[in-house]
Amino acid sequence: MDDKPNRYSDLIQRVLNSSTVKDANFRSSTNVQDGLAQLRQTRFDLVVVDMLLPETAWSEQIDEGGAVLLEYIQEDDDIKLPAYLVGITAAAEVSPRVEKIFASNPWQLLRTAKGGGAWEEQLERLITHAYLNETRTQQVAYETDVCIITALRTPEFEALRDTALRLEESVPIDPTSFATIGSLQTPKGPLSVVAASCLRMGSTESALLSYKLIERFRPRMLVMIGICAGYEPNVDYGDPILATPAWDYTCAKISDDGNGHREITHAPDYIAVDREVVAKFEQLKQDRAFFQKLHEQWRGEKPRSLFPTLHIGPSATGPAVIADASVFQEIRSKQNRQTIGLEMEAYGVYCAARMACRPRPVSFSVKSVCDFGSFLKDDKYQAYAAYTSASVATEFLMRYGRDVVDSM
């Protein structure tokens, strides 16, 4: 995407005419508006963006037009993310805005100001790599319908055994991890299922196990279940929360203001659940009879005269077990005022799905409230929360799982 296509098109066309990538297709765009329209229609293997772009076909070019397009790519859920993205700038010095975009994303910025052919050779190698990698990934196919991950074996993983899931054979993923193979019979046909639990709590553990599951079983859906803390004015014990978006609430810059005072600047990386999945959870949320029956069937410790309510909203991920209500208040005031959940794994699962090689799974986390993250925190309702989480995720798969996997 370039305001003057001839500037780079000759180089790109030369690469495309080589024997290595002779079957590749090339499209160009001269402004931000047209580029976004193409990105909403087509998923490209490689996108090259000139930082000097006009916003529309009739407007003047601006120094940060490319940055505007990249910000849309980050924020617009309707855009089909490219496998690779490369920025190009002829400016001797780039703006802090452009620097920040490329520093916080797995994208590369090529600088042409010094002249010479080094950047051209680099771009040529990137185009060739993207094409060859796409050719390889096309040979990889989905193999499993659903992978389910839990933070711990007890109570979360064990709660899966009280659902309609049939978990049967344990198999090794690698020398340090194993999973359980199973299935789920739904009204629209069977789903193949693999379930596994982390050895320890935390986003790093969940991301690593998720990556292993993706590489080994190639699921269409990656599902996290478990327990979480909830924001008490909005939720109650046992309420399941679909985490959308999820982010790491510890992601921040810590600095000194020069007067001995610490300054914390937060930089949340929000990852949202696919809109079609959210819409189906909205449907499930309306079935009050299901949730009432769910509550009545639990024979262990549970809240009196209450049945769970499904919530769909922001849930923050962090490395600590929270027993201080002020943490919730700080996150709501400085990062997302609608935050209703706090937990330790979902962001890691979402990151693993987002960064996986294609074919990528759809991911979502449904965790239920076991406490309110305050000094009153205890384990009284952990088993109940694990049960409602596992049951709601399984019910979602029973009703809509076949629709989701068949659409992929």
Coordinates of C-alpha atoms in Angstrom, one line a residue:
M1 CA 0.0 0.0 0.0
D2 CA 1.8 3.0 -1.3
D3 CA 0.8 6.6 -2.4
K4 CA 2.9 6.1 -5.5
P5 CA 2.7 2.4 -6.5
N6 CA 5.5 2.6 -9.0
R7 CA 8.0 3.4 -6.2
Y8 CA 8.0 -0.3 -5.1
S9 CA 5.9 -2.1 -7.6
D10 CA 8.7 -2.8 -10.0
L11 CA 10.7 -4.5 -7.2
I12 CA 7.8 -6.5 -6.0
Q13 CA 6.8 -7.5 -9.5
R14 CA 10.3 -8.7 -10.2
V15 CA 10.2 -10.9 -7.2
L16 CA 6.8 -12.2 -8.2
N17 CA 8.1 -13.1 -11.6
S18 CA 10.8 -15.2 -10.2
S19 CA 10.5 -19.0 -10.4
T20 CA 10.1 -19.3 -6.6
V21 CA 6.9 -17.3 -6.2
K22 CA 5.6 -17.3 -9.8
D23 CA 2.1 -18.3 -8.7
A24 CA 1.6 -15.4 -6.2
N25 CA -0.9 -12.6 -6.8
F26 CA -0.2 -8.9 -6.1
R27 CA -2.6 -6.0 -5.4
S28 CA -1.8 -2.4 -4.7
S29 CA -3.6 0.5 -3.0
T30 CA -2.9 4.2 -2.9
N31 CA -4.6 5.4 0.2
V32 CA -5.7 4.3 3.7
Q33 CA -9.4 4.1 2.9
D34 CA -9.0 1.7 -0.1
G35 CA -6.3 -0.3 1.8
L36 CA -8.7 -0.9 4.7
A37 CA -11.5 -1.9 2.2
Q38 CA -9.2 -4.6 0.7
L39 CA -8.1 -5.8 4.1
R40 CA -11.7 -6.3 5.1
Q41 CA -12.4 -8.4 2.0
T42 CA -9.2 -10.5 1.7
R43 CA -6.7 -12.1 4.0
F44 CA -3.3 -11.4 2.6
D45 CA -0.1 -13.4 3.2
L46 CA 2.0 -10.2 3.2
V47 CA 1.1 -6.6 3.4
V48 CA 3.7 -3.8 2.6
V49 CA 2.7 -0.4 4.0
D50 CA 4.4 2.9 3.0
M51 CA 4.3 5.3 6.0
L52 CA 3.6 8.2 3.6
L53 CA -0.1 7.6 2.6
P54 CA -3.1 9.9 2.0
E55 CA -6.2 8.9 4.0
T56 CA -8.4 9.0 0.9
A57 CA -8.0 9.1 -2.9
W58 CA -8.8 12.8 -2.9
S59 CA -6.8 14.0 0.2
E60 CA -3.2 15.1 0.6
Q61 CA -0.6 12.6 1.7
I62 CA 0.4 12.7 5.3
D63 CA 3.6 11.6 7.0
E64 CA 1.7 9.2 9.3
G65 CA -0.9 7.9 7.0
G66 CA 0.6 4.4 7.2
A67 CA 0.4 4.6 11.0
V68 CA -3.3 5.4 10.7
L69 CA -3.8 2.3 8.6
L70 CA -1.8 0.2 11.0
E71 CA -3.8 1.4 14.0
Y72 CA -7.0 0.4 12.2
I73 CA -5.5 -3.0 11.6
Q74 CA -4.9 -3.3 15.4
E75 CA -8.4 -2.1 16.4
D76 CA -10.9 -3.2 13.7
D77 CA -12.3 -6.7 14.3
D78 CA -13.6 -6.8 10.7
I79 CA -10.1 -6.6 9.2
K80 CA -8.5 -9.9 8.1
L81 CA -5.1 -9.9 9.7
P82 CA -2.3 -10.6 7.3
A83 CA 0.3 -13.3 8.0
Y84 CA 3.1 -10.8 7.7
L85 CA 3.3 -7.0 7.7
V86 CA 6.2 -4.8 6.6
G87 CA 6.4 -1.0 6.9
I88 CA 8.5 1.1 4.6
T89 CA 9.6 4.7 5.2
A90 CA 11.9 7.0 3.4
A91 CA 12.1 9.4 6.4
A92 CA 15.5 9.8 8.1
E93 CA 13.7 10.0 11.5
V94 CA 10.4 8.3 12.2
S95 CA 7.8 9.7 14.6
P96 CA 7.3 8.3 18.1
R97 CA 3.8 7.1 16.9
V98 CA 5.4 5.0 14.2
E99 CA 8.1 3.7 16.5
K100 CA 5.6 2.6 19.1
I101 CA 3.5 0.7 16.6
F102 CA 6.4 -1.4 15.3
A103 CA 7.9 -1.8 18.8
S104 CA 4.7 -3.3 20.1
N105 CA 3.8 -5.6 17.2
P106 CA 5.6 -8.5 15.4
W107 CA 6.0 -6.3 12.3
Q108 CA 9.1 -5.0 10.6
L109 CA 9.9 -1.5 9.4
L110 CA 12.3 -1.1 6.5
R111 CA 14.1 2.3 6.2
T112 CA 15.1 3.4 2.7
A113 CA 16.6 6.8 3.6
K114 CA 20.2 5.6 3.4
G115 CA 19.7 4.4 -0.2
G116 CA 21.5 1.4 -1.6
G117 CA 20.0 -2.0 -2.2
A118 CA 20.1 -3.5 1.3
W119 CA 16.4 -2.8 2.1
E120 CA 15.4 -4.1 -1.4
E121 CA 17.2 -7.4 -0.8
Q122 CA 15.5 -7.6 2.6
L123 CA 12.1 -7.0 1.2
E124 CA 12.7 -9.5 -1.5
R125 CA 13.7 -12.1 1.1
L126 CA 10.6 -11.3 3.1
I127 CA 8.3 -11.7 0.1
T128 CA 9.9 -15.1 -0.7
H129 CA 9.7 -16.3 2.9
A130 CA 6.0 -15.3 3.2
Y131 CA 5.1 -17.1 0.0
L132 CA 7.0 -20.3 0.9
N133 CA 5.6 -20.3 4.4
E134 CA 2.0 -19.9 3.1
T135 CA 2.6 -22.8 0.8
R136 CA 3.7 -25.0 3.7
T137 CA 0.8 -23.9 6.0
Q138 CA -1.8 -24.7 3.3
Q139 CA -0.7 -28.3 3.7
V140 CA -1.5 -28.2 7.4
A141 CA -5.2 -29.0 8.3
Y142 CA -7.4 -29.0 11.4
E143 CA -7.3 -32.3 13.1
T144 CA -9.4 -31.9 16.3
D145 CA -12.6 -30.0 16.9
V146 CA -12.0 -28.7 20.5
C147 CA -9.1 -28.5 22.9
I148 CA -10.1 -27.6 26.5
I149 CA -7.5 -26.3 28.9
T150 CA -7.7 -25.8 32.7
A151 CA -5.3 -24.1 35.1
L152 CA -5.1 -27.0 37.5
R153 CA -6.3 -30.6 37.7
T154 CA -8.4 -30.0 40.8
P155 CA -11.1 -28.6 40.8
E156 CA -11.2 -27.4 37.2
F157 CA -10.2 -30.4 35.1
E158 CA -12.1 -32.8 37.4
A159 CA -15.2 -30.7 36.9
L160 CA -15.2 -31.7 33.2
R161 CA -15.9 -35.3 34.2
D162 CA -19.2 -34.2 35.6
T163 CA -20.4 -33.0 32.2
A164 CA -21.6 -34.7 29.0
L165 CA -18.0 -34.9 27.8
R166 CA -16.6 -38.4 27.4
L167 CA -12.9 -38.2 28.5
E168 CA -11.2 -41.6 27.9
E169 CA -7.6 -42.1 26.8
S170 CA -4.6 -40.2 28.2
V171 CA -1.9 -39.6 25.6
P172 CA 1.5 -37.8 25.9
I173 CA 1.8 -34.4 24.2
D174 CA 5.6 -34.4 24.8
P175 CA 7.9 -35.7 27.5
T176 CA 6.6 -33.1 30.0
S177 CA 2.9 -32.9 29.2
F178 CA -0.1 -35.2 28.6
A179 CA -3.7 -34.8 27.5
T180 CA -6.9 -36.8 27.6
I181 CA -8.7 -37.7 24.4
G182 CA -12.5 -37.7 24.3
S183 CA -15.6 -36.7 22.5
L184 CA -18.9 -34.9 22.9
Q185 CA -22.1 -36.1 21.2
T186 CA -24.2 -33.2 20.2
P187 CA -27.6 -33.0 18.4
K188 CA -25.8 -31.9 15.2
G189 CA -23.1 -34.5 15.3
P190 CA -20.1 -35.6 17.4
L191 CA -17.2 -33.3 18.3
S192 CA -13.7 -34.6 18.9
V193 CA -12.3 -33.3 22.2
V194 CA -8.9 -33.1 23.8
A195 CA -8.5 -31.8 27.4
A196 CA -5.4 -30.9 29.4
S197 CA -4.5 -29.1 32.6
C198 CA -1.5 -27.0 33.4
L199 CA 1.0 -28.0 36.1
R200 CA 0.9 -24.5 37.6
M201 CA -1.4 -21.5 37.5
G202 CA -0.4 -18.5 35.4
S203 CA -0.5 -17.0 31.9
T204 CA 2.9 -18.3 30.9
E205 CA 1.9 -21.9 31.8
S206 CA -1.4 -21.6 30.0
A207 CA 0.3 -20.1 26.9
L208 CA 2.9 -22.8 26.7
L209 CA 0.3 -25.6 27.1
S210 CA -2.0 -24.0 24.6
Y211 CA 0.8 -23.8 22.1
K212 CA 1.6 -27.5 22.6
L213 CA -2.0 -28.4 22.1
I214 CA -2.3 -26.3 18.9
E215 CA 0.8 -27.9 17.4
R216 CA 0.0 -31.4 18.4
F217 CA -3.8 -31.6 17.8
R218 CA -4.6 -28.6 15.5
P219 CA -8.0 -27.7 17.1
R220 CA -10.6 -25.6 15.5
M221 CA -11.6 -24.3 19.0
L222 CA -9.4 -23.6 22.0
V223 CA -11.4 -23.3 25.2
M224 CA -10.3 -22.3 28.7
I225 CA -12.5 -23.1 31.7
G226 CA -11.9 -22.6 35.5
I227 CA -12.4 -20.2 38.3
C228 CA -11.9 -16.5 38.8
A229 CA -12.5 -13.5 41.0
G230 CA -15.5 -11.3 40.1
Y231 CA -16.4 -7.7 40.7
E232 CA -18.9 -8.0 43.5
P233 CA -21.4 -5.2 42.5
N234 CA -21.9 -6.8 39.1
V235 CA -21.5 -10.6 39.6
D236 CA -22.2 -13.3 42.2
Y237 CA -20.8 -16.6 43.2
G238 CA -20.8 -19.2 40.5
D239 CA -21.5 -16.7 37.7
P240 CA -19.6 -17.7 34.5
I241 CA -17.8 -14.9 32.7
L242 CA -16.9 -15.0 29.0
A243 CA -13.7 -13.0 29.0
T244 CA -13.8 -10.5 26.1
P245 CA -11.6 -8.8 25.9
A246 CA -8.8 -10.3 28.0
W247 CA -5.4 -8.6 28.7
D248 CA -2.4 -8.6 31.0
Y249 CA -3.1 -5.9 33.6
T250 CA 0.6 -5.8 34.6
C251 CA 1.8 -4.7 31.1
A252 CA 3.1 -1.2 31.8
K253 CA 6.1 1.2 31.9
I254 CA 7.5 2.0 35.3
S255 CA 9.5 5.2 35.5
D256 CA 10.6 8.0 37.9
D257 CA 9.1 11.5 37.4
G258 CA 12.4 13.0 38.5
N259 CA 11.2 13.9 42.0
G260 CA 11.5 10.5 43.5
H261 CA 7.9 9.5 42.6
R262 CA 7.1 6.3 40.7
E263 CA 5.0 6.7 37.5
I264 CA 3.2 3.7 36.0
T265 CA 1.9 4.0 32.4
H266 CA -0.3 1.1 31.5
A267 CA -0.3 -0.4 28.0
P268 CA -3.0 -3.0 27.8
D269 CA -3.1 -5.4 24.8
Y270 CA -6.7 -6.3 24.5
I271 CA -7.7 -9.5 22.8
A272 CA -11.4 -10.0 22.0
V273 CA -13.4 -13.1 21.3
D274 CA -14.7 -13.7 17.8
R275 CA -18.0 -11.8 17.4
E276 CA -19.9 -14.9 16.1
V277 CA -18.9 -16.8 19.3
V278 CA -20.0 -13.9 21.4
A279 CA -23.3 -13.8 19.7
K280 CA -23.9 -17.4 20.4
F281 CA -23.1 -16.9 24.1
E282 CA -25.6 -14.0 24.1
Q283 CA -28.2 -16.6 23.0
L284 CA -27.2 -19.1 25.7
K285 CA -27.3 -16.3 28.3
Q286 CA -31.1 -15.9 27.7
D287 CA -31.9 -19.5 28.7
R288 CA -32.8 -19.0 32.4
A289 CA -34.3 -22.5 32.7
F290 CA -30.9 -24.0 31.8
F291 CA -29.1 -22.0 34.5
Q292 CA -31.7 -22.7 37.1
K293 CA -31.5 -26.4 36.5
L294 CA -27.7 -26.1 36.6
H295 CA -27.9 -24.7 40.1
E296 CA -30.4 -27.2 41.3
Q297 CA -28.4 -30.2 40.2
W298 CA -25.3 -29.3 42.2
R299 CA -25.3 -31.2 45.5
G300 CA -22.2 -29.6 47.1
E301 CA -21.7 -26.2 48.7
K302 CA -23.5 -23.4 46.8
P303 CA -25.1 -20.0 47.3
R304 CA -28.7 -20.2 48.6
S305 CA -31.6 -19.3 46.3
L306 CA -29.4 -18.1 43.5
F307 CA -28.8 -19.6 40.1
P308 CA -25.9 -18.5 37.9
T309 CA -26.0 -15.6 35.4
L310 CA -23.7 -15.6 32.4
H311 CA -21.7 -12.4 32.0
I312 CA -19.9 -11.3 28.8
G313 CA -17.3 -8.7 29.5
P314 CA -13.7 -7.6 30.2
S315 CA -11.6 -9.9 32.3
A316 CA -8.0 -9.0 33.3
T317 CA -5.2 -11.5 33.5
G318 CA -2.3 -11.2 36.0
P319 CA 0.3 -13.3 37.8
A320 CA -1.0 -13.1 41.3
V321 CA -3.9 -14.5 43.4
I322 CA -5.8 -11.4 44.5
A323 CA -7.2 -10.9 48.0
D324 CA -7.3 -7.1 47.9
A325 CA -10.4 -5.3 46.6
S326 CA -8.4 -2.2 45.8
V327 CA -6.7 -4.1 42.9
F328 CA -10.1 -4.4 41.2
Q329 CA -10.8 -0.7 41.7
E330 CA -7.4 0.3 40.3
I331 CA -7.8 -1.8 37.2
R332 CA -11.3 -0.5 36.6
S333 CA -10.2 3.1 37.0
K334 CA -7.0 3.0 35.0
Q335 CA -7.4 0.2 32.4
N336 CA -11.0 -0.7 31.7
R337 CA -13.9 0.7 33.7
Q338 CA -16.1 -2.3 32.8
T339 CA -13.8 -5.0 34.1
I340 CA -15.8 -7.7 35.8
G341 CA -13.3 -10.6 36.2
L342 CA -9.7 -11.2 37.4
E343 CA -7.9 -14.4 36.8
M344 CA -4.5 -15.8 35.8
E345 CA -4.6 -17.6 32.5
A346 CA -7.0 -16.4 29.8
Y347 CA -4.7 -13.8 28.1
G348 CA -2.0 -16.5 27.7
V349 CA -4.5 -18.8 25.9
Y350 CA -5.7 -16.0 23.7
C351 CA -2.1 -15.0 22.8
A352 CA -1.2 -18.6 21.9
A353 CA -4.2 -18.8 19.5
R354 CA -3.5 -15.4 18.0
M355 CA 0.2 -16.1 17.4
A356 CA -0.3 -19.7 16.2
C357 CA 0.6 -20.6 12.6
R358 CA -2.5 -21.2 10.4
P359 CA -4.9 -22.8 10.6
R360 CA -5.5 -20.9 13.9
P361 CA -8.2 -21.9 16.4
V362 CA -11.0 -19.8 17.6
S363 CA -10.4 -19.2 21.4
F364 CA -12.5 -18.2 24.3
S365 CA -12.4 -18.4 28.1
V366 CA -15.4 -19.1 30.4
K367 CA -14.5 -18.9 34.1
S368 CA -16.9 -18.7 37.0
V369 CA -16.7 -16.5 40.0
C370 CA -15.4 -18.2 43.2
D371 CA -14.6 -15.1 45.2
F372 CA -14.5 -11.3 44.9
G373 CA -10.8 -10.7 45.2
S374 CA -11.0 -9.3 48.7
F375 CA -9.7 -10.1 52.2
L376 CA -12.8 -12.3 52.6
K377 CA -11.4 -14.7 49.9
D378 CA -11.8 -18.4 50.7
D379 CA -12.2 -21.7 48.9
K380 CA -15.9 -22.2 49.8
Y381 CA -17.3 -22.0 46.3
Q382 CA -14.4 -23.1 44.2
A383 CA -15.9 -26.5 43.4
Y384 CA -19.3 -25.0 42.5
A385 CA -17.6 -22.3 40.3
A386 CA -15.6 -25.0 38.5
Y387 CA -18.8 -27.0 38.0
T388 CA -20.7 -24.0 36.5
S389 CA -17.8 -23.1 34.2
A390 CA -17.3 -26.6 32.9
S391 CA -21.1 -27.0 32.4
V392 CA -21.6 -23.7 30.6
A393 CA -18.7 -24.4 28.2
T394 CA -20.0 -27.9 27.5
E395 CA -23.5 -26.6 26.9
F396 CA -22.1 -24.0 24.5
L397 CA -20.4 -26.8 22.6
M398 CA -23.5 -29.0 22.7
R399 CA -25.6 -26.2 21.1
Y400 CA -23.2 -24.3 18.9
G401 CA -20.0 -26.3 18.6
R402 CA -20.9 -28.1 15.5
D403 CA -21.9 -24.8 13.8
V404 CA -18.6 -23.2 14.7
V405 CA -16.3 -26.0 13.5
D406 CA -18.3 -26.5 10.3
S407 CA -17.9 -22.8 9.4
M408 CA -14.0 -23.1 9.7

